[in-house]
Coordinates of C-alpha atoms and ligand atoms in Angstrom, one line a residue:
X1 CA 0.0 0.0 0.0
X2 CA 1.5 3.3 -1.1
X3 CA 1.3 6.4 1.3
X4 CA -0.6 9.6 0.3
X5 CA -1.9 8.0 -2.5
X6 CA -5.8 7.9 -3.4
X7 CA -7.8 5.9 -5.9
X8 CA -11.2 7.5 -7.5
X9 CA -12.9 5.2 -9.7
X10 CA -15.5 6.4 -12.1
X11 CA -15.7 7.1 -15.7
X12 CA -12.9 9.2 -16.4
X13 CA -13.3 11.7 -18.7
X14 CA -10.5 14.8 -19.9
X15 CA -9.3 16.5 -22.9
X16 CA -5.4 15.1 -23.2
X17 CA -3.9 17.6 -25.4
X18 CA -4.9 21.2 -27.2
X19 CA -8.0 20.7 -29.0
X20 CA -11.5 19.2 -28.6
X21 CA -10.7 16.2 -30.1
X22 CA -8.0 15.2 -27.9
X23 CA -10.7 13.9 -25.2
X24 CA -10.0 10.9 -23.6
X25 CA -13.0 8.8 -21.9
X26 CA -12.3 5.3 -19.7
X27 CA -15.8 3.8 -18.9
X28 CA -14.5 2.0 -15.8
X29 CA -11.7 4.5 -14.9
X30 CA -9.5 5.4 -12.1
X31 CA -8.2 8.8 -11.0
X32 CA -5.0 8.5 -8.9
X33 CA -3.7 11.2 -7.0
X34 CA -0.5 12.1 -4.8
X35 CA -1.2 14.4 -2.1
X36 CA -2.2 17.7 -4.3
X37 CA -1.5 16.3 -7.7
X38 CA -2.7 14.1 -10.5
X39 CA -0.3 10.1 -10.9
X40 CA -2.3 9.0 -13.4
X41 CA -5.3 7.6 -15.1
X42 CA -6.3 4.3 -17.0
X43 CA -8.6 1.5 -16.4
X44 CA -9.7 0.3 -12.7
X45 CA -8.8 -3.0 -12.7
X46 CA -4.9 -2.8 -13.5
X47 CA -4.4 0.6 -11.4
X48 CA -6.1 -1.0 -8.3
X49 CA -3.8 -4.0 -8.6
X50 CA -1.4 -1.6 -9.2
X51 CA -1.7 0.9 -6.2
X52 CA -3.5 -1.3 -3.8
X53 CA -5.5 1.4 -1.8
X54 CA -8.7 1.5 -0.9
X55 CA -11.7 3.0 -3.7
X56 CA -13.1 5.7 -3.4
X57 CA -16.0 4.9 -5.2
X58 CA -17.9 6.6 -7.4
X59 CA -18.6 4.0 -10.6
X60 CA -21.8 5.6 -11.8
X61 CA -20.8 8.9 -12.4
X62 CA -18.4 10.4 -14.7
X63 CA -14.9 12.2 -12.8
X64 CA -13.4 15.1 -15.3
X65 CA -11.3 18.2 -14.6
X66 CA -13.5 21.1 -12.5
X67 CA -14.4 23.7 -14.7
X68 CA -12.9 27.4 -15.2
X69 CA -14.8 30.3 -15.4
X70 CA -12.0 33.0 -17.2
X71 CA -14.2 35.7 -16.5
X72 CA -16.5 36.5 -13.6
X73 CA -17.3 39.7 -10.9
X74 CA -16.8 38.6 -7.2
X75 CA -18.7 41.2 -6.1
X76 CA -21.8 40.8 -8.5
X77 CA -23.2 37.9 -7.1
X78 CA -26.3 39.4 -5.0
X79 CA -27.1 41.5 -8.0
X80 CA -28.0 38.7 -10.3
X81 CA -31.1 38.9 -11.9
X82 CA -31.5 43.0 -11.6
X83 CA -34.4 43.9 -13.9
X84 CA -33.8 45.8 -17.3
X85 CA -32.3 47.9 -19.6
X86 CA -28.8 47.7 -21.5
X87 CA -25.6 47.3 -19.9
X88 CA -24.3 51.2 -19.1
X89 CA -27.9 51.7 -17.4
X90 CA -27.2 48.4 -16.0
X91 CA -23.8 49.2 -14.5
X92 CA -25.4 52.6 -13.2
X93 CA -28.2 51.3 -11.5
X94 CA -27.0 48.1 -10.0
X95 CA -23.4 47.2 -10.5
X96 CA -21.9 50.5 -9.0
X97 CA -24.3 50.8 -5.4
X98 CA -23.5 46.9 -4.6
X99 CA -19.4 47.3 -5.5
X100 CA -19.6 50.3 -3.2
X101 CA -20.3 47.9 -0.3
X102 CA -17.3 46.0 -0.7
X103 CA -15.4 49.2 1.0
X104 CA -15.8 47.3 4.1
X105 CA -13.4 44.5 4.8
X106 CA -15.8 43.0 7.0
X107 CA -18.7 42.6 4.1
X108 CA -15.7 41.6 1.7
X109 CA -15.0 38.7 3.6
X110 CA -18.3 37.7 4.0
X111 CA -19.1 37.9 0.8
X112 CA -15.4 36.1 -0.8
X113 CA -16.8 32.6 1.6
X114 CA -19.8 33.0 -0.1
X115 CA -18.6 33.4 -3.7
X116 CA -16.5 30.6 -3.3
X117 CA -19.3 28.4 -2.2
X118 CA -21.2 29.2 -5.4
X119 CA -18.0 28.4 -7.6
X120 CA -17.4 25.0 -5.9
X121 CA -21.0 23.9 -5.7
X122 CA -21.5 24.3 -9.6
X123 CA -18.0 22.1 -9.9
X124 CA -16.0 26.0 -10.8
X125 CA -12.7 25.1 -9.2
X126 CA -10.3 28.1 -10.9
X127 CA -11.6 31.6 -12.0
X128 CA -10.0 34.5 -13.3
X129 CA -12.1 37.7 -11.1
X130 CA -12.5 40.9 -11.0
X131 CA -13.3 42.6 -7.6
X132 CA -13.6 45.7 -6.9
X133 CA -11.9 49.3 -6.3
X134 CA -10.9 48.2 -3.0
X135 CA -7.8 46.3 -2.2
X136 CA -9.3 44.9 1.0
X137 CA -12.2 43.1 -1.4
X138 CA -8.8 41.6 -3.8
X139 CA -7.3 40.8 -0.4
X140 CA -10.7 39.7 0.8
X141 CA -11.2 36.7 -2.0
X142 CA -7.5 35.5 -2.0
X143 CA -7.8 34.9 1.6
X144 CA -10.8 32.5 1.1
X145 CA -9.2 30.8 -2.3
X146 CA -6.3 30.3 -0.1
X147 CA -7.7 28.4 2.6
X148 CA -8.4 25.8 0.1
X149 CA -5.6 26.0 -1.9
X150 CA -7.3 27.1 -5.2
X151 CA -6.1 28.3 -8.0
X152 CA -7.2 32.3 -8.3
X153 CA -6.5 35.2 -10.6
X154 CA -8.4 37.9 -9.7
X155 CA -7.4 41.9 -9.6
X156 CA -8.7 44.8 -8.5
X157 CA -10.4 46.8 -10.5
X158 CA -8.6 50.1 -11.7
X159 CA -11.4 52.9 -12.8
X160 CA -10.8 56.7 -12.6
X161 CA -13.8 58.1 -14.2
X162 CA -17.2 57.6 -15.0
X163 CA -18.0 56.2 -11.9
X164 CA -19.6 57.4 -8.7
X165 CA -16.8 59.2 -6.4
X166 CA -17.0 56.3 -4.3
X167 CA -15.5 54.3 -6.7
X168 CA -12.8 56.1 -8.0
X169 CA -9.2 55.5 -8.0
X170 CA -6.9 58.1 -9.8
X171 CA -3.9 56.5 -12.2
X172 CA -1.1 56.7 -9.3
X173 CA -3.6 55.5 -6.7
X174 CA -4.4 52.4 -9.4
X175 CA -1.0 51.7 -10.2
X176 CA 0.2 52.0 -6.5
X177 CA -2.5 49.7 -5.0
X178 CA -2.6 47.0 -7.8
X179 CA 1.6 46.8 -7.6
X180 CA 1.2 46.4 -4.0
X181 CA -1.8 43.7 -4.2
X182 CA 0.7 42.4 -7.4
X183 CA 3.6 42.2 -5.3
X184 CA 1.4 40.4 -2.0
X185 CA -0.6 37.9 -3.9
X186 CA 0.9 36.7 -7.5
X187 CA 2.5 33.5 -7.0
X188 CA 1.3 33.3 -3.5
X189 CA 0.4 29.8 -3.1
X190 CA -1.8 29.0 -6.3
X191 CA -2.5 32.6 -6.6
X192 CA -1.9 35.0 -9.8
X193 CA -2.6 38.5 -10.1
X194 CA -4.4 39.8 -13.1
X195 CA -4.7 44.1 -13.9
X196 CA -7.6 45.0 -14.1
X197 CA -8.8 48.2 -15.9
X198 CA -12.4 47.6 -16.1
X199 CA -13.3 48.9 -19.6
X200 CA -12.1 51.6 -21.6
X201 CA -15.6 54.0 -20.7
X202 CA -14.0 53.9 -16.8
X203 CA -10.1 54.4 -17.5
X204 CA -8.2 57.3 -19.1
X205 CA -5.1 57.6 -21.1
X206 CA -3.4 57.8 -18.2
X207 CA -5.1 54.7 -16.3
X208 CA -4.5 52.4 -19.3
X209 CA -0.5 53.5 -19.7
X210 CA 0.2 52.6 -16.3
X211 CA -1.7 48.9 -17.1
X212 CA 0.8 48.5 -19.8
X213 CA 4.0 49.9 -17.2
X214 CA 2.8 47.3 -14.8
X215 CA 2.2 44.3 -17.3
X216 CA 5.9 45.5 -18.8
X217 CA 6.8 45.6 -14.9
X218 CA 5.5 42.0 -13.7
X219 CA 4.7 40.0 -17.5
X220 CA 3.7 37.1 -16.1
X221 CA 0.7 38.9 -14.7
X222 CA -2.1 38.7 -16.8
X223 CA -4.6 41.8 -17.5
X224 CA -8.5 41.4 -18.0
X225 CA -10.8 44.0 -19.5
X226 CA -14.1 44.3 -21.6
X227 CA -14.2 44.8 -25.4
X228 CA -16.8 45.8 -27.6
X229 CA -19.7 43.8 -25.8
X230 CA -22.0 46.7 -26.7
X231 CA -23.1 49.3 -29.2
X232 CA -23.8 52.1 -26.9
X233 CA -20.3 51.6 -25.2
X234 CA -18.5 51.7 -28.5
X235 CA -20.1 55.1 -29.5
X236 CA -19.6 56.3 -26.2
X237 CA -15.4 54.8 -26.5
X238 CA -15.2 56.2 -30.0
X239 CA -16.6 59.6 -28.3
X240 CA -13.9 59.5 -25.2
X241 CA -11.1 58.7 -27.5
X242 CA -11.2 60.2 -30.6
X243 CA -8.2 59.7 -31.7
X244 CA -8.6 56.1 -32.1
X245 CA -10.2 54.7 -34.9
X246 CA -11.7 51.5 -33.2
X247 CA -12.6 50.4 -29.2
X248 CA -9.6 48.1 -30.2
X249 CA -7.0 50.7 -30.6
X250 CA -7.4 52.2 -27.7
X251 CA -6.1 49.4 -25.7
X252 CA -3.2 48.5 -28.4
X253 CA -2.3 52.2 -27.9
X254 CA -1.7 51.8 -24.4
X255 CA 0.6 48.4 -25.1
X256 CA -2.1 46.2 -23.2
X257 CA -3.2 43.7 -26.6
X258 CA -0.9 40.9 -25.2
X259 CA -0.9 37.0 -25.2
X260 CA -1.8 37.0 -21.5
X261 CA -5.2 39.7 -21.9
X262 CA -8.6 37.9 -21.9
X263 CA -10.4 40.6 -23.6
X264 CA -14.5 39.8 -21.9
X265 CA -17.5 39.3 -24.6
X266 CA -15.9 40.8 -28.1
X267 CA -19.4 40.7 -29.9
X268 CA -19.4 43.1 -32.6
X269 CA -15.5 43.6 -33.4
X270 CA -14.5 44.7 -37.0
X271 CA -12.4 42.3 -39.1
X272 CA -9.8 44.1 -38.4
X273 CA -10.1 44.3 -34.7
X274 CA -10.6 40.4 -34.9
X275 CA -7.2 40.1 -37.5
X276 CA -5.6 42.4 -34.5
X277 CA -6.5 40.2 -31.8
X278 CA -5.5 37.1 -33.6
X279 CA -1.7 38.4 -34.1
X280 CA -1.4 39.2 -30.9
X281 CA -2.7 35.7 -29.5
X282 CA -5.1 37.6 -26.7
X283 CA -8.0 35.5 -25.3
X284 CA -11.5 35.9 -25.7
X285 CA -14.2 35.4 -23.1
X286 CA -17.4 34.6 -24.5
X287 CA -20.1 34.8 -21.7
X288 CA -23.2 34.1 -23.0
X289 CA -26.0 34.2 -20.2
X290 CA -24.5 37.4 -19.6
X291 CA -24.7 38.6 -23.3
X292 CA -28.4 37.1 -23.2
X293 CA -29.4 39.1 -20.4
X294 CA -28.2 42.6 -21.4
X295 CA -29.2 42.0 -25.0
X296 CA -25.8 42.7 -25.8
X297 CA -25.6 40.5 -29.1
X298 CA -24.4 37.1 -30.2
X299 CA -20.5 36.6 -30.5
X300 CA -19.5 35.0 -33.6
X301 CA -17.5 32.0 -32.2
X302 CA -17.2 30.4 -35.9
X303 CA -15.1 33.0 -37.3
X304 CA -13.0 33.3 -34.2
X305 CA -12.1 29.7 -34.6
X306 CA -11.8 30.1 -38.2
X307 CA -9.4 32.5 -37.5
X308 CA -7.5 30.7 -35.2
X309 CA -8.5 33.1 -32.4
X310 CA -8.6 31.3 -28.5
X311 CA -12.5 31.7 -27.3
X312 CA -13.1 30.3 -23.6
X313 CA -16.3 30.6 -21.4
X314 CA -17.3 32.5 -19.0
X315 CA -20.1 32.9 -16.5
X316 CA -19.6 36.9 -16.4
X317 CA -21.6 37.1 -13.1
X318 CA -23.9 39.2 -12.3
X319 CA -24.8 39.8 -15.9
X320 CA -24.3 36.9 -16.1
X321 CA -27.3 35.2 -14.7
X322 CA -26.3 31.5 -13.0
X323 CA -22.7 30.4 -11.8
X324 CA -22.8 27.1 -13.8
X325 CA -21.0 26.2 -16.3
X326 CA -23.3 23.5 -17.8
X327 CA -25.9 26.7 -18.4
X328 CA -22.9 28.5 -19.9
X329 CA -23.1 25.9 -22.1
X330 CA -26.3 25.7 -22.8
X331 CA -26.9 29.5 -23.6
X332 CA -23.3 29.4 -26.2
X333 CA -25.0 26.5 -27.5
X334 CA -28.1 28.8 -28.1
X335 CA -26.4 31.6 -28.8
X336 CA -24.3 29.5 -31.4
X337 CA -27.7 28.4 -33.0
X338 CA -29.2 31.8 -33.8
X339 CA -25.6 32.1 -35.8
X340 CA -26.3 29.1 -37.6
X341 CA -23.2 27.2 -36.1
X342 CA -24.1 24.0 -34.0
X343 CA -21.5 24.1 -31.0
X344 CA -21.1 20.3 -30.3
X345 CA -20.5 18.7 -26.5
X346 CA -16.8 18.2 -27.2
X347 CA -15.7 21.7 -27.9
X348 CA -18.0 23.4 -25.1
X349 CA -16.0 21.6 -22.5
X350 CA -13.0 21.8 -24.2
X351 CA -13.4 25.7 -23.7
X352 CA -14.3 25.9 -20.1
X353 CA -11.6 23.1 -19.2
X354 CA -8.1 22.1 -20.8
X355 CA -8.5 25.1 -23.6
X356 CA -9.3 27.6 -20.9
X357 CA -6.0 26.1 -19.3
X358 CA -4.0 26.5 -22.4
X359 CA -5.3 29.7 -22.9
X360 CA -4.5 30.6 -20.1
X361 CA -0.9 29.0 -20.3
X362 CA -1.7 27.3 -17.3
X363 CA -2.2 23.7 -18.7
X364 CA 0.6 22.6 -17.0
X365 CA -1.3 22.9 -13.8
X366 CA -5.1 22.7 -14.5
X367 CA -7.9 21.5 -16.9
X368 CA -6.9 18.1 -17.3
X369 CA -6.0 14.7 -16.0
X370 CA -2.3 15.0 -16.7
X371 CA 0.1 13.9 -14.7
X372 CA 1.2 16.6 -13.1
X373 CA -1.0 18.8 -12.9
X374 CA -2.9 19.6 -9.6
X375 CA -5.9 17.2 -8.4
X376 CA -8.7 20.0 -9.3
X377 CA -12.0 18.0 -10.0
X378 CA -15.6 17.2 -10.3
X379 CA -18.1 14.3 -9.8
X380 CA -20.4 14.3 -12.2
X381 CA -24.1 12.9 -11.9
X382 CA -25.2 12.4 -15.5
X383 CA -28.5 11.5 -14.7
X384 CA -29.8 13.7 -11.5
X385 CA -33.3 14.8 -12.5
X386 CA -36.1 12.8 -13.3
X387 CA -36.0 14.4 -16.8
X388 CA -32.4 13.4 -17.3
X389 CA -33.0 9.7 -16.1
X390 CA -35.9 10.0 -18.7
X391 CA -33.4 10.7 -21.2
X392 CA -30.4 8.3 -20.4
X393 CA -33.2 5.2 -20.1
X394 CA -34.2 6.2 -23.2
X395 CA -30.6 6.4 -25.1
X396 CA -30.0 3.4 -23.2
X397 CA -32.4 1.3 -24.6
X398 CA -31.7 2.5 -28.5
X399 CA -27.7 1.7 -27.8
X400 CA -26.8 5.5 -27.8
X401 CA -26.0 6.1 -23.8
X402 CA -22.2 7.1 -25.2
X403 CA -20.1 10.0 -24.0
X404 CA -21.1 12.6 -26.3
X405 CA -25.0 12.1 -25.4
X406 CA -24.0 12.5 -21.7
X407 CA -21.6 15.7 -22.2
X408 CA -24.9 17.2 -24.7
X409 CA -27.4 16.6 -22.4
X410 CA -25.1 17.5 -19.1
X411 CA -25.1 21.4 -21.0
X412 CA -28.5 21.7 -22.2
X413 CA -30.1 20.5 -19.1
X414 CA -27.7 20.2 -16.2
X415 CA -26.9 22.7 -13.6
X416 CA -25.6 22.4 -9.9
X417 CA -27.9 19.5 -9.4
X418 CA -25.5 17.3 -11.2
X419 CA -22.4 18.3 -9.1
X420 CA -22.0 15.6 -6.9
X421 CA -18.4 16.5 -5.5
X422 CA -16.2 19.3 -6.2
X423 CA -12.4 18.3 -5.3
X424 CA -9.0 21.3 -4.8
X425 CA -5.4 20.1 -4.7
X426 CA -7.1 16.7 -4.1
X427 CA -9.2 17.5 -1.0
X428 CA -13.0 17.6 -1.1
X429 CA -14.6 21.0 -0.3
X430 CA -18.0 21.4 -1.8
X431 CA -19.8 20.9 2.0
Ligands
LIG501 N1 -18.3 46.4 -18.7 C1 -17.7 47.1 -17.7 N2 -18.0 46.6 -16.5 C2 -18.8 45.6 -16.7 C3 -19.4 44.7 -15.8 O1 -19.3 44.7 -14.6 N3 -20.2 43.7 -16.4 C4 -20.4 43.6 -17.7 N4 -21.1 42.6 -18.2 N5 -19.8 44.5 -18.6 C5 -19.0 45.4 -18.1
LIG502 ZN1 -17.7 41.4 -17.1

C-alpha cells in the first residue's frame, strides 16, 4: 500500500492535449492522486492491482477536470437577476451601489466565503475575477481561495472616471495599490494577479499606460478588460477617444493587446479588430448568459475559430445570470444556434476546461487529468433529475447512452444539481 496515495474510480473523462478532439474517456476509470497532484489515469482494474489502496468509489458517475470560469465579478453575485435595460444603465443602476459595499473588509470577507461556495457547488474550481476598487475586497477573496488552496486570478479593478466618487481611483492610486496587491498575492500559493482596468468608458489615457507599465513591470501577470460587448459603449469609447479609430485601438495604444489579456464578450469587433487580436494571440471570453441578459448581441465563435482566435467561457456574473457552467453551455449553445453554427458537447467543454488552461498557459497545472497537474476535480451525476434519467433510459435502450450524449445533455439540461463533488489540490470541499 502506497502512502498519500488515493484511488477515485469512475468514468474518467479529460481532454489530453490542445483541441476538442483530444478527449479521452475510460468507462471504468481510475483517477489516482499524490497528495495535491494528479499520478495517473487508465482502467480500474490494473491501477487497483497496481496501487493497492482502498476506492473511493464513485462507478456511476463520470470524474473530469473542475471547470474554469476565465471571466466573472466577485462582487456581482447578490445583484443577479436586476431587472432591465442595456448594460451602461445596468452598471449605473446596479453594478456601481452593490461594488460600493465592498469598502468594508468585514462585508468583503463575508461575501469572498460566499462566492467561493457558489463556484465550488456548480464544480467552478479556478476563475479569473474581478473585484472591486478596494484592495481589501482583492485581499478579501484570495484569503478565502487560499484556505483551500485554489487556484485564483483575480485583480482589483482600476477605474478613474465615469463612476460614482466612491469608486474612483486616480492612475497613481491604481497603479500604486494594484503593484502592492501584485507584489502580495501573485504566485502566493496558487494565486496570480491579473490588472484589471475595467473597460475603456472607466479608465483614461493615463489609467490604461500605467496597465501596460505594470504588465511591462510583472509580464507574467495577466490583464483582463471588456471589449466591444455593446453598441452604446463603443459610440460612447469612439466619443472619449477620438483619436482612435476603433474600441480596439485604444487598448493597443496603451501596449495592453498581449498574449496573456482575456479581452471579456468581443461581440461586434470589426475584421480588423478580430485580425488584430489574432496576431497578438489575446483570449476571448465569451459569456453568453450574460450577453443574453443585457441584449448585448451574439459573438460569432465560428469566425473566431476560423481565425484561429482562443474563445473560452465564461459565467460573467452578475450579468451573467447563473454560476454554472453546464448553463454556460447551454446559452453558447443557443447563442451559437441563432448564428447558424451548432457548437457540439466536445468543444463546449474543451473551452471551459483544458482550452481555458492553455489559454490561459496554465495547462501545465489545471484543466486536465495530466500527470502533473494539480488534483482539481468534479463528480459528475449524469443522470440527476427525473428528466435526465428520462433521457439516459431512453438512449439506453436504443444503444446510444455514449459520452457525447451524456456531455450534450449535461449542458442543455444540467446545472448544480449534477455536481456531486467538487475536489481542490485533491481534497474535497463542496460541503
Ligand atoms: N463592462 C464594464 N464593466 C462591466 C461589468 O461589470 N459587467 C459587464 N457585463 N460588462 C461590463
Ligand atoms: Zn464582465
Amino acid at each position: 500500500m502506497q502512502e498519500n496515495i488515493q484511488l477515485f474510480r469512475g468514468g474518467i473523462f479529460y481532454f489530453s492535449n490542445n483541441d476538442p478532439h483530444s478527449f479521452r474517456f475510460i468507462q471504468d476509470g481510475a483517477l489516482v492522486i499524490k497528495g495535491h497532484k494528479i499520478v495517473e489515469t487508465g482502467p480500474f482494474s490494473p491501477l487497483k492491482i497496481k496501487y493497492d489502496v482502498p476506492v473511493v468509489d464513485y462507478k456511476d458517475y463520470l470524474i473530469m477536470p473542475g471547470f474554469i470560469d476565465s471571466h466573472i465579478h466577485f462582487p456581482q453575485l447578490s445583484i443577479i437577476g436586476s431587472y432591465g435595460k442595456h448594460l451602461l444603465d445596468w452598471l449605473s443602476n446596479y453594478t456601481f451601489p452593490e461594488e460600493s459595499a465592498f469598502s468594508s473588509a468585514e462585508y468583503s470577507k463575508q461575501m469572498a466565503k460566499q462566492f467561493i461556495h457558489h463556484l465550488l457547488k456548480n464544480g467552478t474550481t479556478s476563475c479569473m475575477a474581478y473585484t472591486t476598487v478596494y484592495p481589501n475586497s482583492t485581499d478579501a477573496l484570495f484569503e478565502a481561495a487560499s484556505a483551500i488552496s485554489m487556484n485564483m486570478i483575480a485583480g482589483k479593478v482600476m477605474m478613474d472616471r465615469e463612476a460614482p466618487d466612491i469608486l474612483r481611483d486616480t492612475p497613481l492610486i491604481g497603479e500604486e495599490q494594484s503593484r502592492h496587491l501584485i507584489e502580495k498575492w501573485h504566485h502566493n500559493g496558487r494565486n496570480r494577479y491579473v490588472i484589471t482596468p475595467r473597460f475603456a468608458v472607466t479608465s483614461s489615457r493615463e489609467q490604461l499606460r500605467t496597465v501596460g507599465k505594470l504588465h511591462h513591470d510583472f509580464p507574467d501577470t495577466y490583464i483582463q478588460t471588456h471589449l466591444s460587448e455593446s453598441q452604446q459603449e463603443i459610440s460612447t469609447v469612439l466619443e472619449l477617444f477620438p483619436e482612435c479609430k476603433s474600441y480596439l485601438e485604444v487598448y493597443d495604444k496603451a501596449g495592453i493587446v498581449t498574449d496573456r489579456t482575456v479581452f471579456g464578450h468581443c461581440i461586434h469587433l470589426s475584421d480588423k479588430e478580430r485580425q488584430r487580436i489574432k496576431s497578438c494571440d489575446s483570449i476571448i471570453a465569451h459569456c453568453p448568459t450574460s450577453n443574453l441578459f443585457l441584449g448585448s448581441g451574439l459573438y460569432p465563435m465560428e469566425s473566431s475559430n476560423e481565425l484561429g482566435i482562443q474563445t473560452v467561457l465564461a459565467t460573467d456574473i452578475g450579468a451573467g445570470t447563473s454560476f454554472s457552467m453546464f448553463k454556460t453551455m447551454d446559452e453558447a449553445y443557443k447563442v451559437q444556434q441563432l448564428n447558424n453554427y451548432s457548437l457540439n458537447a466536445f468543444e463546449a467543454f474543451y473551452k471551459c476546461t483544458k482550452g481555458a488552461a492553455v489559454a490561459l498557459k496554465l495547462e501545465d497545472e489545471i484543466g486536465s487529468f495530466d500527470s502533473g497537474c494539480y488534483a482539481d476535480f468534479i463528480v459528475v451525476d449524469p443522470a440527476a433529475t427525473e428528466l435526465q434519467q428520462l433521457r439516459k433510459d431512453d438512449l439506453l435502450k436504443s444503444g446510444k447512452w455514449n459520452i457525447e450524449n451524456q456531455l450534450f445533455g449535461l449542458m442543455i439540461q444540467g446545472d448544480e444539481r449534477n455536481i456531486l463533488h467538487t475536489y481542490i489540490s485533491g481534497k474535497r470541499c463542496d460541503n
